[in-house]
mmCIF file of C-alpha atoms in Angstrom:
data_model
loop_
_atom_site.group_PDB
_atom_site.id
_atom_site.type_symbol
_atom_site.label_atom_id
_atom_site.label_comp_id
_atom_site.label_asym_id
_atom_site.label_seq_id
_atom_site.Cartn_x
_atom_site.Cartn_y
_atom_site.Cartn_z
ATOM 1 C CA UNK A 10 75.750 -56.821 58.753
ATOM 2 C CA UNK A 11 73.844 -56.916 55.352
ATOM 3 C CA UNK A 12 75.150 -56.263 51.575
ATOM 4 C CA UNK A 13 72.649 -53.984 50.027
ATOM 5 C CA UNK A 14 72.870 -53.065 46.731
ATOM 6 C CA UNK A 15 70.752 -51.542 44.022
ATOM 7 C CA UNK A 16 69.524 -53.644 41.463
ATOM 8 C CA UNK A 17 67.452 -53.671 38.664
ATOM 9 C CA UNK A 18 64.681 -56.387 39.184
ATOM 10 C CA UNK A 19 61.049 -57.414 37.288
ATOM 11 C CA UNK A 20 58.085 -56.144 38.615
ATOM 12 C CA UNK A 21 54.413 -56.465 36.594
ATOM 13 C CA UNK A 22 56.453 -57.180 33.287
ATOM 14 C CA UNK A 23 59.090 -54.324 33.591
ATOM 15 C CA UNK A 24 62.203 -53.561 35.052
ATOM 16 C CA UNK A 25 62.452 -51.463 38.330
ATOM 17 C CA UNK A 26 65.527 -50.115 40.566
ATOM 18 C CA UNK A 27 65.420 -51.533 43.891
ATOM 19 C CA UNK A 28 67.798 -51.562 46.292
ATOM 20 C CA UNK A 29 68.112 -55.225 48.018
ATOM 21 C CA UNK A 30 70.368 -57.152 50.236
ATOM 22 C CA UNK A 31 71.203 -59.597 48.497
ATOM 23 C CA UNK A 32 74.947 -61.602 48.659
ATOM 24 C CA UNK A 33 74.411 -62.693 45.455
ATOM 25 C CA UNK A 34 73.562 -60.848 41.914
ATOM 26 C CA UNK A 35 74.639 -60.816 38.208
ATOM 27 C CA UNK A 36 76.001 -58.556 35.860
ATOM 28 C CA UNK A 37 75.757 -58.249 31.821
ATOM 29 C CA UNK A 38 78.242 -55.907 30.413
ATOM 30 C CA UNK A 39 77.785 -54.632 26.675
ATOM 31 C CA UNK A 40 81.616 -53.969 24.862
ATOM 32 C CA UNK A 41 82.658 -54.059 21.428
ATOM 33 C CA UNK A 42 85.812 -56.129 20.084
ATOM 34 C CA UNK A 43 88.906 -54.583 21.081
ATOM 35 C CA UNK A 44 87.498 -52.471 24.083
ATOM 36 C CA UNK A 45 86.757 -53.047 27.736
ATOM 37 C CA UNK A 46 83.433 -53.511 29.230
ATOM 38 C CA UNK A 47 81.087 -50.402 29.337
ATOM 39 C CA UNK A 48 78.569 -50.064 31.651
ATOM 40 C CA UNK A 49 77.522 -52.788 34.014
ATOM 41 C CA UNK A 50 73.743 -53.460 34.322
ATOM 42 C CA UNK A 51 72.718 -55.532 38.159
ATOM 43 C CA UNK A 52 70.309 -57.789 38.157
ATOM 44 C CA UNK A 53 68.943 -59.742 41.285
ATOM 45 C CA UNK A 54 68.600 -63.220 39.560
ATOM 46 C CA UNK A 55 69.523 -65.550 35.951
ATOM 47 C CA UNK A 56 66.536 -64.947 34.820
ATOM 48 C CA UNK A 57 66.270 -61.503 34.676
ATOM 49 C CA UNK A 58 69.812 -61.802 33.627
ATOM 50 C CA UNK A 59 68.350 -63.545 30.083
ATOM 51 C CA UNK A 60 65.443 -61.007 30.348
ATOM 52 C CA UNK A 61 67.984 -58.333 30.507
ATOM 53 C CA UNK A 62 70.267 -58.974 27.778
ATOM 54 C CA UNK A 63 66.971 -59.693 25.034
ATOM 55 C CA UNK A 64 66.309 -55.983 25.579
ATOM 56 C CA UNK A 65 69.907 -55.066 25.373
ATOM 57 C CA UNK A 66 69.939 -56.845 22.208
ATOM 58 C CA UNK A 67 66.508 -55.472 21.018
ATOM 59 C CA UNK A 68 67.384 -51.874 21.618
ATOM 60 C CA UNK A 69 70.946 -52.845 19.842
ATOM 61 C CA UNK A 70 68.476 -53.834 16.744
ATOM 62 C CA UNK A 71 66.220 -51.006 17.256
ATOM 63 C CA UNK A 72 69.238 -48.639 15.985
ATOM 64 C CA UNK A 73 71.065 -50.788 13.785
ATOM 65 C CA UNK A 74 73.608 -51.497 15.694
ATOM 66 C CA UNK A 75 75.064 -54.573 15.164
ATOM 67 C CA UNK A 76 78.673 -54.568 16.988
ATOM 68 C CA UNK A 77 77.993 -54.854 20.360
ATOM 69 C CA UNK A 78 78.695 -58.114 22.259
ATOM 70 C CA UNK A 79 77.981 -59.069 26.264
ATOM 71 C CA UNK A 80 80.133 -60.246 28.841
ATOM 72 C CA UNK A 81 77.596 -62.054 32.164
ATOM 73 C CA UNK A 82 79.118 -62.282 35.419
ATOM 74 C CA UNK A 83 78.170 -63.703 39.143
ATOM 75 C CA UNK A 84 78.588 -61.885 41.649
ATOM 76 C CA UNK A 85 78.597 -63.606 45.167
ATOM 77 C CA UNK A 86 79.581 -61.267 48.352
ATOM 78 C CA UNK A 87 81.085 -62.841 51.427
ATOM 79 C CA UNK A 88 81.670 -61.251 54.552
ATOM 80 C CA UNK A 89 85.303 -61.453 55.553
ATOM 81 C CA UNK A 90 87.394 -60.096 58.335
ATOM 82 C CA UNK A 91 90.244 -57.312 57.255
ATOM 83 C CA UNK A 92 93.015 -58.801 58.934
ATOM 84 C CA UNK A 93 95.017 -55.562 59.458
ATOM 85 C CA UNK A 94 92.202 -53.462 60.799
ATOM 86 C CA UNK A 95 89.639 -56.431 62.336
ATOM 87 C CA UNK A 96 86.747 -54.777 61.077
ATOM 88 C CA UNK A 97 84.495 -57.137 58.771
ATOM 89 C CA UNK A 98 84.455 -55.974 55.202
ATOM 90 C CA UNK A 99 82.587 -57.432 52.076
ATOM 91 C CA UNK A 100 84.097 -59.181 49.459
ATOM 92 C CA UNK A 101 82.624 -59.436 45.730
ATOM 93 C CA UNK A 102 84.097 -62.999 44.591
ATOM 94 C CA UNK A 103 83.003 -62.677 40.612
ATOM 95 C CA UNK A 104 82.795 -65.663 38.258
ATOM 96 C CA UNK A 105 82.881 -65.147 34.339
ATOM 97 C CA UNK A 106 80.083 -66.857 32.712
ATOM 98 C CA UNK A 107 77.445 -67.840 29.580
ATOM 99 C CA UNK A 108 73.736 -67.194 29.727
ATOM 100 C CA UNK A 109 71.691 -69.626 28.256
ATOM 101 C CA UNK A 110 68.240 -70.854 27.804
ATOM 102 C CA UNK A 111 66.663 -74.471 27.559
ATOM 103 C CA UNK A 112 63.005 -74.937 27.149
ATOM 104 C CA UNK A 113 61.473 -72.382 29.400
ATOM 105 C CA UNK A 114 64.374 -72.265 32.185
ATOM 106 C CA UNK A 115 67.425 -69.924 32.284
ATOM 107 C CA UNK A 116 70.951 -71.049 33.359
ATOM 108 C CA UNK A 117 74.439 -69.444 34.270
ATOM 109 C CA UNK A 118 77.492 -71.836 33.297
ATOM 110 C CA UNK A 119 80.644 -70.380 34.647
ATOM 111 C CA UNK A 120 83.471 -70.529 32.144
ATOM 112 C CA UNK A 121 87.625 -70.553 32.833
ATOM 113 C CA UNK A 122 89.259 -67.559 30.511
ATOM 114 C CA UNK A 123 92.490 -68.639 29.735
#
């Protein structure tokens, strides 16, 4: 029993919609102060993550827009047993986090909101 999931992944320098099984993917989320997450754009790994968010933030440029901030998450899916019905079921265990980059690798520190 496989997770599959469409995600948006690199191919040749852009980004494509493919739909993988995966059990593990990441999520930026643009909102402005005061509101709840918009949209949620999936992406397969960190560093498309980073790649992700820089045109986000390019396109947010683009039009002026300066007000728009990004919430990353993890995703990891584990397969889990529904005790009332017995039937395996998936669930999507998701961990708040910060995207960062040092020297030419990407990285995904999970951080504890209070």
């Amino acid at each position: 029993m496989e997770h599959t999931i469409k995600l948006h992944t690199r191919e040749n320098g852009r980004f494509v919609v493919k739909t993988v099984a995966t059990d593990k993917y990441f999520t930026v989320c643009p909102y402005q102060v005061g509101d709840d997450d918009l949209e949620e754009v999936e992406v397969l790994s960190v560093s498309d993550l980073y790649l992700m968010w820089q045109e986000l933030k390019a396109g947010d440029k683009s039009c002026g827009e300066n007000c728009w901030k990004y919430h990353f998450y993890r995703h990891e899916i584990k397969p889990e047993h529904d005790e009332r019905t017995g039937k395996p079921i998936f669930i999507d265990y998701v961990t708040p986090g910060k995207v960062y980059r040092r020297g030419n690798k990407v990285f995904f520190k999970a951080v504890t909101e209070d």
